[in-house]
Every structure is written in C-alpha cells, then in structure tokens.
Short mmCIF file of C-alpha atoms in Angstrom, two decimals:
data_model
loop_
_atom_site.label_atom_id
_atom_site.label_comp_id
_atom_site.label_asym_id
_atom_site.label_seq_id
_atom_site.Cartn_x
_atom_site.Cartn_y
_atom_site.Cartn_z
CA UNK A 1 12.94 -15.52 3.70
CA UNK A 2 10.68 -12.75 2.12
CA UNK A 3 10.69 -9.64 4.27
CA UNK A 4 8.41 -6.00 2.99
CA UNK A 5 9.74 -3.21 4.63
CA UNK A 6 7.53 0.05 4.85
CA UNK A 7 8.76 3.57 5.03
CA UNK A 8 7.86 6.93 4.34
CA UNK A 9 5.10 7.23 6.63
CA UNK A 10 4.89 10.64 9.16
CA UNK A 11 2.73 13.40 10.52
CA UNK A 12 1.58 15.42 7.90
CA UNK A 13 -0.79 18.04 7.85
CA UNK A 14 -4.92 18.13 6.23
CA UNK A 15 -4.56 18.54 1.83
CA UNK A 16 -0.42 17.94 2.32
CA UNK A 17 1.05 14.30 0.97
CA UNK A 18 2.94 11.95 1.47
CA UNK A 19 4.61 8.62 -0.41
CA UNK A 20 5.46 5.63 1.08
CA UNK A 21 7.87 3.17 -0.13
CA UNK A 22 7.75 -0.94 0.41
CA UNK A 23 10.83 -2.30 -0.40
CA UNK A 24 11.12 -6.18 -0.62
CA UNK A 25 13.64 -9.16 -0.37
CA UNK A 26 13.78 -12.30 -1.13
CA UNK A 27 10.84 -12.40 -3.40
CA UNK A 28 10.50 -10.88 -6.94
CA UNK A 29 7.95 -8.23 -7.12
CA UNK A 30 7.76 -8.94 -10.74
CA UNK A 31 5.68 -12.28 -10.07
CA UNK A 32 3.56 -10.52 -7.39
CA UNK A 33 0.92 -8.44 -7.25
CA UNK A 34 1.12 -5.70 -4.48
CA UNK A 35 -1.39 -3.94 -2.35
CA UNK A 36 -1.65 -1.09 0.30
CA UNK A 37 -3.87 -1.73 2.92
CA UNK A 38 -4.44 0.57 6.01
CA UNK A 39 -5.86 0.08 9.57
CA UNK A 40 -6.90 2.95 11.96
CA UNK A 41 -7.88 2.26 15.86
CA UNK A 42 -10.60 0.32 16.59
CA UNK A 43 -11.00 -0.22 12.67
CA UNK A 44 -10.96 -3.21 10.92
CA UNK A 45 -7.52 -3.10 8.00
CA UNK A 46 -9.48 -2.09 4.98
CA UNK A 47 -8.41 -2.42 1.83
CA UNK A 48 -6.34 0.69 -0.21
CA UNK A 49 -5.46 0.25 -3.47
CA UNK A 50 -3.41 -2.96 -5.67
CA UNK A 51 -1.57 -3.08 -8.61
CA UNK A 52 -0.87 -6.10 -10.73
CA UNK A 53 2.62 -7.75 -11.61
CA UNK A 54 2.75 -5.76 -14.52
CA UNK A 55 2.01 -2.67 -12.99
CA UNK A 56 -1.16 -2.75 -15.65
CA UNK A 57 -4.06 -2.83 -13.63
CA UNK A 58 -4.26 -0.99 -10.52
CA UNK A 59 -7.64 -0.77 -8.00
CA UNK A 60 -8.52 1.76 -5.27
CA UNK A 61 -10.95 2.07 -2.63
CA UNK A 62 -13.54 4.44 -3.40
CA UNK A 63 -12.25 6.70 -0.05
CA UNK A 64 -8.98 7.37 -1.84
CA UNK A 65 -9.89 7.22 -5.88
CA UNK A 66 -8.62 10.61 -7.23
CA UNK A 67 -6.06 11.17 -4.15
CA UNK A 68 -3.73 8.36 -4.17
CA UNK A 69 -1.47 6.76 -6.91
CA UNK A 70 0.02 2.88 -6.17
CA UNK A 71 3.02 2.34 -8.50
CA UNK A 72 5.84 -0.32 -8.71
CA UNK A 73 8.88 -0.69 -10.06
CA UNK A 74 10.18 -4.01 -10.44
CA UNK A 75 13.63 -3.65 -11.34
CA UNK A 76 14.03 -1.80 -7.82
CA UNK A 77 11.37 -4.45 -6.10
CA UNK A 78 10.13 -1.60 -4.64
CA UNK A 79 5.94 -0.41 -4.33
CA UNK A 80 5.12 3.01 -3.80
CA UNK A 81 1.72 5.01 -3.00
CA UNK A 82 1.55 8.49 -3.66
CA UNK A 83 -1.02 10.47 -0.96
CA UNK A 84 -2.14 13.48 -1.97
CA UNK A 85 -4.67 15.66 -0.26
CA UNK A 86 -4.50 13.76 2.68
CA UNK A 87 -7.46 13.71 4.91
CA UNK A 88 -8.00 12.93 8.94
CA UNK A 89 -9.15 10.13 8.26
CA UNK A 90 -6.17 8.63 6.58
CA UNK A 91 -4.70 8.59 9.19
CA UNK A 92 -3.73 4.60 9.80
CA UNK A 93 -1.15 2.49 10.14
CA UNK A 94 -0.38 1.59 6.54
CA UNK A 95 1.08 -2.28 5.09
CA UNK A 96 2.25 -3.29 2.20
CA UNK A 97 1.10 -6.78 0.88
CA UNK A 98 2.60 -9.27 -2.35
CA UNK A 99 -0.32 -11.31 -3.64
CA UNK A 100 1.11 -14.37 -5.50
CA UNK A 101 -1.93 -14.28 -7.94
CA UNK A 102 -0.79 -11.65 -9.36
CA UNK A 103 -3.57 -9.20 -9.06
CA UNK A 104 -3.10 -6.72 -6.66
CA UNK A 105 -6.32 -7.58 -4.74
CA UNK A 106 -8.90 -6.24 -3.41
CA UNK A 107 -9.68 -8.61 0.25
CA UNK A 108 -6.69 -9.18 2.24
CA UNK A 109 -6.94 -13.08 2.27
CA UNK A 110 -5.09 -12.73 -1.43
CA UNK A 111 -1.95 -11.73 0.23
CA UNK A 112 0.74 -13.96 1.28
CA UNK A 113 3.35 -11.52 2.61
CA UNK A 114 2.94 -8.66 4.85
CA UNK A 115 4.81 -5.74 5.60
CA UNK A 116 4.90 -4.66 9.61
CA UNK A 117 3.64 -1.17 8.63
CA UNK A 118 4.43 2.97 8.62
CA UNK A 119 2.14 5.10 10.68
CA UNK A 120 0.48 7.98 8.78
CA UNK A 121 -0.87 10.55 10.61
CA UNK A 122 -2.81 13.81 9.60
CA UNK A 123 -3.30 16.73 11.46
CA UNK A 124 -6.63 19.02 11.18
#
C-alpha cells in the first residue's frame, strides 16, 4: 500500500522559509515523478512545482519561480521543497503527489498518489 507522508509545514512569518519533506512507502520514488501542489480556502489546489524521476527536469508555477526549490532524493524516497521568501499568499495546505509518468506534472490528473497534506501558514 503506497502511503506520502507530509511534514515540515508551520506558521512562519512574511520573507522567512520553510522546507517540507514527503516521505514515501511502498512505492519507489525513483520510477515516479513527484509534485507539490497547494490549496488555500475557497481556492481551487493549484499546481506548485514537479520534478522528474531523475530529479532532471523540474517545473514551477510562475507565483513561486525564483522562491521555491523541489528536490528529491531517491535513495531516501523522500521529496523536498525549499520556501524561501514566503509570502501571505502561500499560505495553503500543501500535498505531495508521485506521477507514474514520470514527469513531475504540471495538472493534477497526472498524479496517482496523494499525500494528506502540511498546513503552511504566513504571517504579515
């Protein structure tokens, strides 16, 4: 049974940071492609940033280009992303995601396993 666990998440204040962690079992993270996505109230989950199986390729969202860093390390089956200069408005509750194609994807329908999330909240 595949389970993503999320962690690292907190209150944190406006230009501070913050790095999650996504740890997973049973499932190789070497053969997946992982992705952060985030969802605030009333807010659809949008899309953060994916890296592929390799750890090669990696793709942000525009709102986070610059700030945030998504890394893996396979040997650990672990995913991380790096926050820096953390804004308001990322504040969300944050998921991990393993997308068996391999990509690290941008639209959530990609992703066959799902973390249950790590709230993130930042303070003006």
């Amino acid at each position: 049974q595949v389970h993503l666990a999320e962690s690292g998440g907190g209150l944190e204040q406006t230009g501070g940071s913050l790095r999650l962690s996504c740890a997973g079992s049973g499932i190789s993270f070497s053969r997946y492609g992982m992705g952060w996505f985030r969802q605030a109230p009333g807010k659809d989950r949008e899309f953060v940033a994916g890296i592929s199986w390799s750890g090669g390729t990696t793709n942000y969202a525009d709102s986070v280009k610059g700030r945030f860093s998504i890394s893996k390390d396979n040997a650990k089956n672990t995913v991380y992303l790096q926050m820096n200069s953390l804004k308001p408005e990322d504040t969300a509750v944050y998921y991990c995601a393993a997308d068996a194609w391999g990509l690290g994807a941008v639209v959530a329908g990609a992703y066959e396993y799902w973390g249950q999330g790590t709230q993130v909240t930042v303070s003006s």
